[in-house]
């Protein structure tokens, strides 16, 4: 049998190549540095107020982002600064219709969140939450992507427990004017957990509380933007009801940071609140 003599430099190259492959397969073996593969991430509702801040963070991290938005409440201007970036794609699409994309991760945010907007077309709101979420879960199943559903504090309805623990099931009126959103998000949570249990999809659920920050529309209708707009116009602040109703407020960048933590967490708890301490609306006015 004939043996070939392997020259020393070739041996080094083979060893280096094997070591490199080992690192790719076992990133935990790498000492002092990590080889991180950039991810392809779908953000539904990524041109919206919260979605666009999430997109900024993902792009900054070096990932590729595909935004799917129907521009009902989202605006192109919110993501304009990423146009031309090869790692960014913007698709005008309504998630009520299925869409086929190759992605590694899905952040599902598409749905109007302000009471003024979600009550504008309540049937469309519930359809977005049910059919839209179903379509996105189907996509997650097909491509094997981890799926984060952005839910809402409104799943607790008119809560009888303060503050609400994640284990509290809520007190929701199924026939009220807010139920298109409350019940829509509750069904979206149900679908998410059923896909997890029956199809093994990795899921995370974030229950978002009242959020404010840059890119919020002046006509958003939520209390923070209303009060800011009224204060700028030197108008009196309109407090609905007796002002004793409580809310937990959070800044949008804090929320996006929490998304990141929830998405990364390895131990699956069913859902997370993204909240801070509560204040009542009268107290809030006095700030
Ligand atoms: O001008 C206003 C607006 C609102 N309010 C009151 O302020 C409180 C907060 O109302 P907002 O319209 O900001 O919205 P909500 O807190 O009810 O829901 C909001 O935050 C939670 C999210 O999950 C929801 O998606 C979002 O719409 C309510 O009690 C409302 O009656 C006023 O007193 N004046």
mmCIF file of C-alpha atoms and ligand atoms in Angstrom:
data_model
loop_
_atom_site.group_PDB
_atom_site.id
_atom_site.type_symbol
_atom_site.label_atom_id
_atom_site.label_comp_id
_atom_site.label_asym_id
_atom_site.label_seq_id
_atom_site.Cartn_x
_atom_site.Cartn_y
_atom_site.Cartn_z
ATOM 1 C CA UNK A 1 0.000 0.000 0.000
ATOM 2 C CA UNK A 2 1.276 3.460 -0.882
ATOM 3 C CA UNK A 3 1.245 6.189 1.715
ATOM 4 C CA UNK A 4 1.401 9.827 0.762
ATOM 5 C CA UNK A 5 3.576 12.079 2.785
ATOM 6 C CA UNK A 6 1.539 14.999 4.084
ATOM 7 C CA UNK A 7 3.493 18.190 4.357
ATOM 8 C CA UNK A 8 3.515 20.044 7.609
ATOM 9 C CA UNK A 9 1.655 23.223 6.399
ATOM 10 C CA UNK A 10 -1.190 21.019 5.041
ATOM 11 C CA UNK A 11 -1.481 19.271 8.410
ATOM 12 C CA UNK A 12 -1.777 22.642 10.092
ATOM 13 C CA UNK A 13 -4.498 23.717 7.657
ATOM 14 C CA UNK A 14 -6.444 20.480 8.287
ATOM 15 C CA UNK A 15 -6.160 20.891 12.057
ATOM 16 C CA UNK A 16 -7.203 24.547 11.825
ATOM 17 C CA UNK A 17 -10.179 23.614 9.611
ATOM 18 C CA UNK A 18 -11.269 20.860 12.016
ATOM 19 C CA UNK A 19 -10.966 23.261 14.947
ATOM 20 C CA UNK A 20 -13.051 25.866 13.076
ATOM 21 C CA UNK A 21 -15.783 23.294 12.304
ATOM 22 C CA UNK A 22 -15.738 22.166 15.909
ATOM 23 C CA UNK A 23 -16.304 25.755 17.027
ATOM 24 C CA UNK A 24 -19.204 26.155 14.616
ATOM 25 C CA UNK A 25 -20.820 22.982 15.903
ATOM 26 C CA UNK A 26 -19.991 23.586 19.561
ATOM 27 C CA UNK A 27 -19.893 27.345 20.228
ATOM 28 C CA UNK A 28 -19.614 26.608 23.956
ATOM 29 C CA UNK A 29 -16.140 25.133 23.364
ATOM 30 C CA UNK A 30 -14.796 28.438 22.126
ATOM 31 C CA UNK A 31 -12.693 30.122 24.754
ATOM 32 C CA UNK A 32 -12.771 33.895 24.875
ATOM 33 C CA UNK A 33 -14.771 34.443 21.671
ATOM 34 C CA UNK A 34 -18.045 33.238 20.140
ATOM 35 C CA UNK A 35 -18.988 32.788 16.505
ATOM 36 C CA UNK A 36 -22.504 34.194 16.279
ATOM 37 C CA UNK A 37 -24.549 33.497 13.163
ATOM 38 C CA UNK A 38 -26.692 36.533 12.228
ATOM 39 C CA UNK A 39 -30.393 35.717 12.367
ATOM 40 C CA UNK A 40 -33.182 36.397 9.888
ATOM 41 C CA UNK A 41 -36.012 37.860 11.901
ATOM 42 C CA UNK A 42 -39.612 38.588 10.936
ATOM 43 C CA UNK A 43 -41.266 41.471 12.774
ATOM 44 C CA UNK A 44 -44.978 41.735 12.009
ATOM 45 C CA UNK A 45 -46.191 45.272 12.638
ATOM 46 C CA UNK A 46 -42.561 46.392 12.453
ATOM 47 C CA UNK A 47 -43.465 49.836 11.047
ATOM 48 C CA UNK A 48 -45.565 50.626 14.110
ATOM 49 C CA UNK A 49 -44.683 52.563 17.251
ATOM 50 C CA UNK A 50 -43.318 49.629 19.300
ATOM 51 C CA UNK A 51 -42.339 47.453 16.305
ATOM 52 C CA UNK A 52 -40.053 50.080 14.783
ATOM 53 C CA UNK A 53 -38.078 50.404 18.049
ATOM 54 C CA UNK A 54 -37.673 46.626 18.123
ATOM 55 C CA UNK A 55 -36.441 46.699 14.512
ATOM 56 C CA UNK A 56 -33.844 49.374 15.414
ATOM 57 C CA UNK A 57 -32.509 47.162 18.181
ATOM 58 C CA UNK A 58 -32.353 43.999 16.046
ATOM 59 C CA UNK A 59 -30.600 45.785 13.177
ATOM 60 C CA UNK A 60 -28.159 47.373 15.634
ATOM 61 C CA UNK A 61 -27.414 43.869 16.907
ATOM 62 C CA UNK A 62 -26.424 42.813 13.378
ATOM 63 C CA UNK A 63 -29.430 40.685 12.477
ATOM 64 C CA UNK A 64 -31.400 40.762 9.212
ATOM 65 C CA UNK A 65 -34.953 41.966 9.630
ATOM 66 C CA UNK A 66 -38.040 41.515 7.481
ATOM 67 C CA UNK A 67 -40.881 43.847 8.403
ATOM 68 C CA UNK A 68 -44.425 42.899 7.391
ATOM 69 C CA UNK A 69 -46.936 45.711 7.920
ATOM 70 C CA UNK A 70 -50.249 46.755 6.348
ATOM 71 C CA UNK A 71 -49.693 50.399 7.431
ATOM 72 C CA UNK A 72 -53.064 50.675 9.168
ATOM 73 C CA UNK A 73 -51.407 52.308 12.184
ATOM 74 C CA UNK A 74 -47.769 51.716 11.181
ATOM 75 C CA UNK A 75 -45.899 54.342 9.137
ATOM 76 C CA UNK A 76 -43.112 54.032 6.593
ATOM 77 C CA UNK A 77 -41.355 57.014 8.224
ATOM 78 C CA UNK A 78 -40.789 54.907 11.361
ATOM 79 C CA UNK A 79 -38.429 52.579 9.478
ATOM 80 C CA UNK A 80 -37.341 54.943 6.674
ATOM 81 C CA UNK A 81 -33.822 55.170 8.122
ATOM 82 C CA UNK A 82 -33.277 51.457 7.377
ATOM 83 C CA UNK A 83 -34.332 51.605 3.704
ATOM 84 C CA UNK A 84 -31.261 50.838 1.583
ATOM 85 C CA UNK A 85 -29.710 48.692 4.316
ATOM 86 C CA UNK A 86 -29.218 45.217 2.762
ATOM 87 C CA UNK A 87 -30.150 43.678 6.133
ATOM 88 C CA UNK A 88 -33.589 45.298 6.060
ATOM 89 C CA UNK A 89 -36.689 44.421 4.025
ATOM 90 C CA UNK A 90 -40.100 46.069 4.173
ATOM 91 C CA UNK A 91 -43.167 44.225 2.860
ATOM 92 C CA UNK A 92 -46.633 45.771 2.693
ATOM 93 C CA UNK A 93 -48.823 42.834 3.617
ATOM 94 C CA UNK A 94 -51.843 42.152 5.803
ATOM 95 C CA UNK A 95 -51.174 39.087 7.964
ATOM 96 C CA UNK A 96 -54.835 38.114 7.709
ATOM 97 C CA UNK A 97 -53.573 36.612 4.411
ATOM 98 C CA UNK A 98 -50.889 33.885 4.693
ATOM 99 C CA UNK A 99 -47.318 34.695 3.660
ATOM 100 C CA UNK A 100 -44.382 32.350 3.040
ATOM 101 C CA UNK A 101 -40.976 33.564 4.251
ATOM 102 C CA UNK A 102 -37.755 31.855 5.324
ATOM 103 C CA UNK A 103 -36.941 33.181 8.799
ATOM 104 C CA UNK A 104 -35.253 31.991 12.018
ATOM 105 C CA UNK A 105 -37.296 34.004 14.506
ATOM 106 C CA UNK A 106 -40.727 35.658 14.591
ATOM 107 C CA UNK A 107 -41.803 38.648 16.701
ATOM 108 C CA UNK A 108 -45.539 39.039 16.174
ATOM 109 C CA UNK A 109 -46.712 42.603 16.912
ATOM 110 C CA UNK A 110 -49.201 43.344 14.130
ATOM 111 C CA UNK A 111 -52.441 44.735 15.574
ATOM 112 C CA UNK A 112 -53.740 48.211 16.395
ATOM 113 C CA UNK A 113 -53.194 48.713 20.151
ATOM 114 C CA UNK A 114 -54.814 52.035 21.006
ATOM 115 C CA UNK A 115 -58.500 51.734 22.021
ATOM 116 C CA UNK A 116 -59.388 54.425 19.442
ATOM 117 C CA UNK A 117 -57.755 52.426 16.653
ATOM 118 C CA UNK A 118 -58.818 48.907 17.594
ATOM 119 C CA UNK A 119 -62.433 50.012 18.059
ATOM 120 C CA UNK A 120 -62.442 51.719 14.635
ATOM 121 C CA UNK A 121 -62.999 48.385 12.850
ATOM 122 C CA UNK A 122 -63.629 45.813 15.603
ATOM 123 C CA UNK A 123 -64.253 42.891 13.244
ATOM 124 C CA UNK A 124 -60.929 43.555 11.514
ATOM 125 C CA UNK A 125 -59.220 43.775 14.925
ATOM 126 C CA UNK A 126 -60.420 40.350 16.042
ATOM 127 C CA UNK A 127 -59.655 38.897 12.604
ATOM 128 C CA UNK A 128 -56.080 40.222 12.842
ATOM 129 C CA UNK A 129 -55.659 38.675 16.265
ATOM 130 C CA UNK A 130 -57.193 35.320 15.394
ATOM 131 C CA UNK A 131 -56.609 34.674 11.666
ATOM 132 C CA UNK A 132 -53.413 36.761 11.578
ATOM 133 C CA UNK A 133 -51.914 34.970 14.575
ATOM 134 C CA UNK A 134 -52.961 31.609 13.133
ATOM 135 C CA UNK A 135 -51.118 32.436 9.894
ATOM 136 C CA UNK A 136 -47.984 33.503 11.758
ATOM 137 C CA UNK A 137 -48.036 30.401 13.972
ATOM 138 C CA UNK A 138 -48.414 28.278 10.823
ATOM 139 C CA UNK A 139 -45.324 29.981 9.421
ATOM 140 C CA UNK A 140 -43.414 29.427 12.696
ATOM 141 C CA UNK A 141 -44.299 25.734 12.537
ATOM 142 C CA UNK A 142 -43.214 25.415 8.897
ATOM 143 C CA UNK A 143 -39.817 27.065 9.372
ATOM 144 C CA UNK A 144 -39.206 25.951 12.973
ATOM 145 C CA UNK A 145 -38.925 29.524 14.309
ATOM 146 C CA UNK A 146 -39.323 30.571 17.935
ATOM 147 C CA UNK A 147 -42.433 32.751 18.144
ATOM 148 C CA UNK A 148 -43.007 35.738 20.422
ATOM 149 C CA UNK A 149 -46.601 36.933 20.710
ATOM 150 C CA UNK A 150 -47.122 40.478 21.941
ATOM 151 C CA UNK A 151 -50.250 40.277 24.030
ATOM 152 C CA UNK A 152 -51.706 42.910 26.297
ATOM 153 C CA UNK A 153 -52.612 43.836 29.865
ATOM 154 C CA UNK A 154 -56.156 43.949 28.495
ATOM 155 C CA UNK A 155 -56.356 40.141 28.755
ATOM 156 C CA UNK A 156 -57.077 40.866 32.440
ATOM 157 C CA UNK A 157 -60.120 42.933 31.381
ATOM 158 C CA UNK A 158 -61.545 44.831 34.339
ATOM 159 C CA UNK A 159 -59.357 43.000 36.868
ATOM 160 C CA UNK A 160 -60.500 42.052 40.345
ATOM 161 C CA UNK A 161 -56.896 41.520 41.435
ATOM 162 C CA UNK A 162 -54.335 44.367 41.803
ATOM 163 C CA UNK A 163 -51.616 44.162 40.704
ATOM 164 C CA UNK A 164 -52.289 41.194 38.427
ATOM 165 C CA UNK A 165 -50.066 38.128 38.629
ATOM 166 C CA UNK A 166 -49.419 36.268 35.378
ATOM 167 C CA UNK A 167 -51.442 33.408 36.849
ATOM 168 C CA UNK A 168 -54.557 35.601 37.199
ATOM 169 C CA UNK A 169 -57.129 34.701 34.506
ATOM 170 C CA UNK A 170 -58.830 38.076 34.339
ATOM 171 C CA UNK A 171 -62.329 39.467 34.318
ATOM 172 C CA UNK A 172 -63.219 40.165 30.695
ATOM 173 C CA UNK A 173 -66.550 41.259 29.259
ATOM 174 C CA UNK A 174 -66.979 39.109 26.123
ATOM 175 C CA UNK A 175 -69.572 41.435 24.567
ATOM 176 C CA UNK A 176 -68.161 44.867 25.443
ATOM 177 C CA UNK A 177 -66.718 47.458 23.038
ATOM 178 C CA UNK A 178 -63.171 46.449 24.018
ATOM 179 C CA UNK A 179 -63.729 42.715 23.575
ATOM 180 C CA UNK A 180 -62.595 42.701 19.910
ATOM 181 C CA UNK A 181 -59.125 43.410 21.316
ATOM 182 C CA UNK A 182 -59.316 41.747 24.759
ATOM 183 C CA UNK A 183 -60.863 38.514 23.508
ATOM 184 C CA UNK A 184 -58.849 38.672 20.280
ATOM 185 C CA UNK A 185 -55.601 38.719 22.260
ATOM 186 C CA UNK A 186 -56.866 36.035 24.650
ATOM 187 C CA UNK A 187 -57.600 33.795 21.639
ATOM 188 C CA UNK A 188 -54.177 34.644 20.198
ATOM 189 C CA UNK A 189 -52.626 33.480 23.495
ATOM 190 C CA UNK A 190 -54.704 30.271 23.357
ATOM 191 C CA UNK A 191 -53.615 29.547 19.777
ATOM 192 C CA UNK A 192 -49.982 30.213 20.713
ATOM 193 C CA UNK A 193 -50.070 27.752 23.616
ATOM 194 C CA UNK A 194 -51.975 25.147 21.568
ATOM 195 C CA UNK A 195 -49.389 25.330 18.787
ATOM 196 C CA UNK A 196 -46.712 24.913 21.447
ATOM 197 C CA UNK A 197 -48.420 21.897 23.033
ATOM 198 C CA UNK A 198 -49.529 20.176 19.833
ATOM 199 C CA UNK A 199 -46.784 21.113 17.353
ATOM 200 C CA UNK A 200 -43.838 21.690 19.703
ATOM 201 C CA UNK A 201 -43.240 25.277 18.576
ATOM 202 C CA UNK A 202 -41.136 27.326 20.973
ATOM 203 C CA UNK A 203 -43.275 30.247 22.060
ATOM 204 C CA UNK A 204 -43.081 33.278 24.327
ATOM 205 C CA UNK A 205 -45.950 35.583 25.315
ATOM 206 C CA UNK A 206 -45.351 39.181 26.447
ATOM 207 C CA UNK A 207 -48.313 41.018 27.995
ATOM 208 C CA UNK A 208 -47.641 44.661 27.221
ATOM 209 C CA UNK A 209 -48.899 47.457 29.450
ATOM 210 C CA UNK A 210 -49.462 51.125 28.587
ATOM 211 C CA UNK A 211 -46.360 52.149 26.608
ATOM 212 C CA UNK A 212 -45.156 55.586 25.505
ATOM 213 C CA UNK A 213 -42.174 57.134 23.738
ATOM 214 C CA UNK A 214 -40.939 58.588 20.449
ATOM 215 C CA UNK A 215 -42.907 57.779 17.243
ATOM 216 C CA UNK A 216 -46.188 57.554 19.125
ATOM 217 C CA UNK A 217 -48.791 59.252 16.919
ATOM 218 C CA UNK A 218 -50.144 62.510 18.268
ATOM 219 C CA UNK A 219 -53.643 61.172 17.500
ATOM 220 C CA UNK A 220 -52.854 57.776 19.039
ATOM 221 C CA UNK A 221 -55.683 58.320 21.531
ATOM 222 C CA UNK A 222 -53.884 56.831 24.527
ATOM 223 C CA UNK A 223 -53.606 58.853 27.682
ATOM 224 C CA UNK A 224 -49.920 59.840 27.440
ATOM 225 C CA UNK A 225 -50.108 61.206 23.883
ATOM 226 C CA UNK A 226 -53.464 62.881 24.642
ATOM 227 C CA UNK A 227 -52.081 64.646 27.701
ATOM 228 C CA UNK A 228 -48.854 65.689 25.950
ATOM 229 C CA UNK A 229 -50.787 67.043 22.952
ATOM 230 C CA UNK A 230 -53.206 68.916 25.214
ATOM 231 C CA UNK A 231 -50.377 70.344 27.321
ATOM 232 C CA UNK A 232 -48.546 71.549 24.189
ATOM 233 C CA UNK A 233 -51.742 73.232 22.992
ATOM 234 C CA UNK A 234 -52.167 74.714 26.511
ATOM 235 C CA UNK A 235 -55.545 72.991 26.788
ATOM 236 C CA UNK A 236 -56.939 71.383 29.952
ATOM 237 C CA UNK A 237 -56.135 67.675 30.333
ATOM 238 C CA UNK A 238 -59.235 65.498 29.892
ATOM 239 C CA UNK A 239 -59.480 62.882 32.622
ATOM 240 C CA UNK A 240 -62.091 60.248 31.786
ATOM 241 C CA UNK A 241 -64.298 59.075 34.661
ATOM 242 C CA UNK A 242 -63.194 59.820 38.215
ATOM 243 C CA UNK A 243 -59.472 59.427 37.469
ATOM 244 C CA UNK A 244 -59.140 56.688 40.074
ATOM 245 C CA UNK A 245 -58.534 54.004 37.439
ATOM 246 C CA UNK A 246 -54.942 52.728 37.620
ATOM 247 C CA UNK A 247 -52.429 52.003 34.899
ATOM 248 C CA UNK A 248 -48.835 50.816 34.734
ATOM 249 C CA UNK A 249 -46.756 52.930 32.335
ATOM 250 C CA UNK A 250 -43.505 51.997 30.611
ATOM 251 C CA UNK A 251 -41.079 53.607 28.199
ATOM 252 C CA UNK A 252 -40.779 51.966 24.791
ATOM 253 C CA UNK A 253 -37.023 51.244 24.959
ATOM 254 C CA UNK A 254 -37.518 49.447 28.293
ATOM 255 C CA UNK A 255 -40.226 47.337 26.670
ATOM 256 C CA UNK A 256 -38.009 46.396 23.722
ATOM 257 C CA UNK A 257 -35.246 45.420 26.152
ATOM 258 C CA UNK A 258 -37.742 43.184 28.005
ATOM 259 C CA UNK A 259 -38.799 41.547 24.694
ATOM 260 C CA UNK A 260 -35.207 40.600 24.133
ATOM 261 C CA UNK A 261 -34.938 39.014 27.597
ATOM 262 C CA UNK A 262 -38.242 37.148 27.234
ATOM 263 C CA UNK A 263 -37.297 35.883 23.771
ATOM 264 C CA UNK A 264 -33.930 34.600 24.960
ATOM 265 C CA UNK A 265 -35.175 32.951 28.172
ATOM 266 C CA UNK A 266 -34.743 29.216 27.999
ATOM 267 C CA UNK A 267 -37.140 28.179 30.741
ATOM 268 C CA UNK A 268 -40.625 28.476 29.267
ATOM 269 C CA UNK A 269 -43.030 30.116 31.596
ATOM 270 C CA UNK A 270 -46.360 30.618 29.901
ATOM 271 C CA UNK A 271 -46.409 34.415 29.788
ATOM 272 C CA UNK A 272 -44.732 37.512 31.147
ATOM 273 C CA UNK A 273 -46.076 40.902 32.097
ATOM 274 C CA UNK A 274 -43.857 43.762 30.971
ATOM 275 C CA UNK A 275 -44.955 46.053 33.737
ATOM 276 C CA UNK A 276 -43.868 48.579 36.356
ATOM 277 C CA UNK A 277 -45.729 49.866 39.450
ATOM 278 C CA UNK A 278 -49.247 51.229 38.977
ATOM 279 C CA UNK A 279 -50.398 54.813 39.270
ATOM 280 C CA UNK A 280 -53.888 56.262 39.006
ATOM 281 C CA UNK A 281 -54.726 58.752 36.260
ATOM 282 C CA UNK A 282 -55.193 61.689 38.671
ATOM 283 C CA UNK A 283 -51.795 61.051 40.186
ATOM 284 C CA UNK A 284 -50.393 60.825 36.667
ATOM 285 C CA UNK A 285 -51.848 64.247 35.761
ATOM 286 C CA UNK A 286 -50.087 65.798 38.735
ATOM 287 C CA UNK A 287 -46.590 64.873 37.422
HETATM 288 O O1 LIG B 1 -57.447 61.485 27.241
HETATM 289 C C1 LIG B 1 -57.516 60.495 27.992
HETATM 290 C C2 LIG B 1 -57.220 59.165 27.559
HETATM 291 C C3 LIG B 1 -57.341 58.131 28.452
HETATM 292 N N1 LIG B 1 -57.720 58.364 29.739
HETATM 293 C C4 LIG B 1 -57.815 57.270 30.723
HETATM 294 O O2 LIG B 1 -56.494 56.811 30.936
HETATM 295 C C5 LIG B 1 -56.486 55.390 31.108
HETATM 296 C C6 LIG B 1 -55.543 54.774 30.090
HETATM 297 O O3 LIG B 1 -56.187 54.759 28.843
HETATM 298 P P1 LIG B 1 -55.436 54.542 27.443
HETATM 299 O O4 LIG B 1 -56.343 55.005 26.367
HETATM 300 O O5 LIG B 1 -54.081 55.179 27.503
HETATM 301 O O6 LIG B 1 -55.248 52.973 27.237
HETATM 302 P P2 LIG B 1 -55.401 51.656 28.137
HETATM 303 O O7 LIG B 1 -54.458 51.696 29.308
HETATM 304 O O8 LIG B 1 -56.821 51.448 28.471
HETATM 305 O O9 LIG B 1 -54.900 50.571 27.121
HETATM 306 C C7 LIG B 1 -53.595 50.708 26.576
HETATM 307 O O10 LIG B 1 -52.596 50.192 27.423
HETATM 308 C C8 LIG B 1 -52.552 48.832 27.586
HETATM 309 C C9 LIG B 1 -52.353 48.162 26.269
HETATM 310 O O11 LIG B 1 -52.339 46.793 26.400
HETATM 311 C C10 LIG B 1 -53.425 48.570 25.328
HETATM 312 O O12 LIG B 1 -53.167 48.004 24.074
HETATM 313 C C11 LIG B 1 -53.480 50.039 25.223
HETATM 314 O O13 LIG B 1 -54.448 50.459 24.396
HETATM 315 C C12 LIG B 1 -57.937 54.938 30.951
HETATM 316 O O14 LIG B 1 -58.502 54.764 32.206
HETATM 317 C C13 LIG B 1 -58.612 56.075 30.219
HETATM 318 O O15 LIG B 1 -59.971 56.184 30.525
HETATM 319 C C14 LIG B 1 -58.007 59.654 30.188
HETATM 320 O O16 LIG B 1 -58.353 59.878 31.339
HETATM 321 N N2 LIG B 1 -57.889 60.673 29.286
#
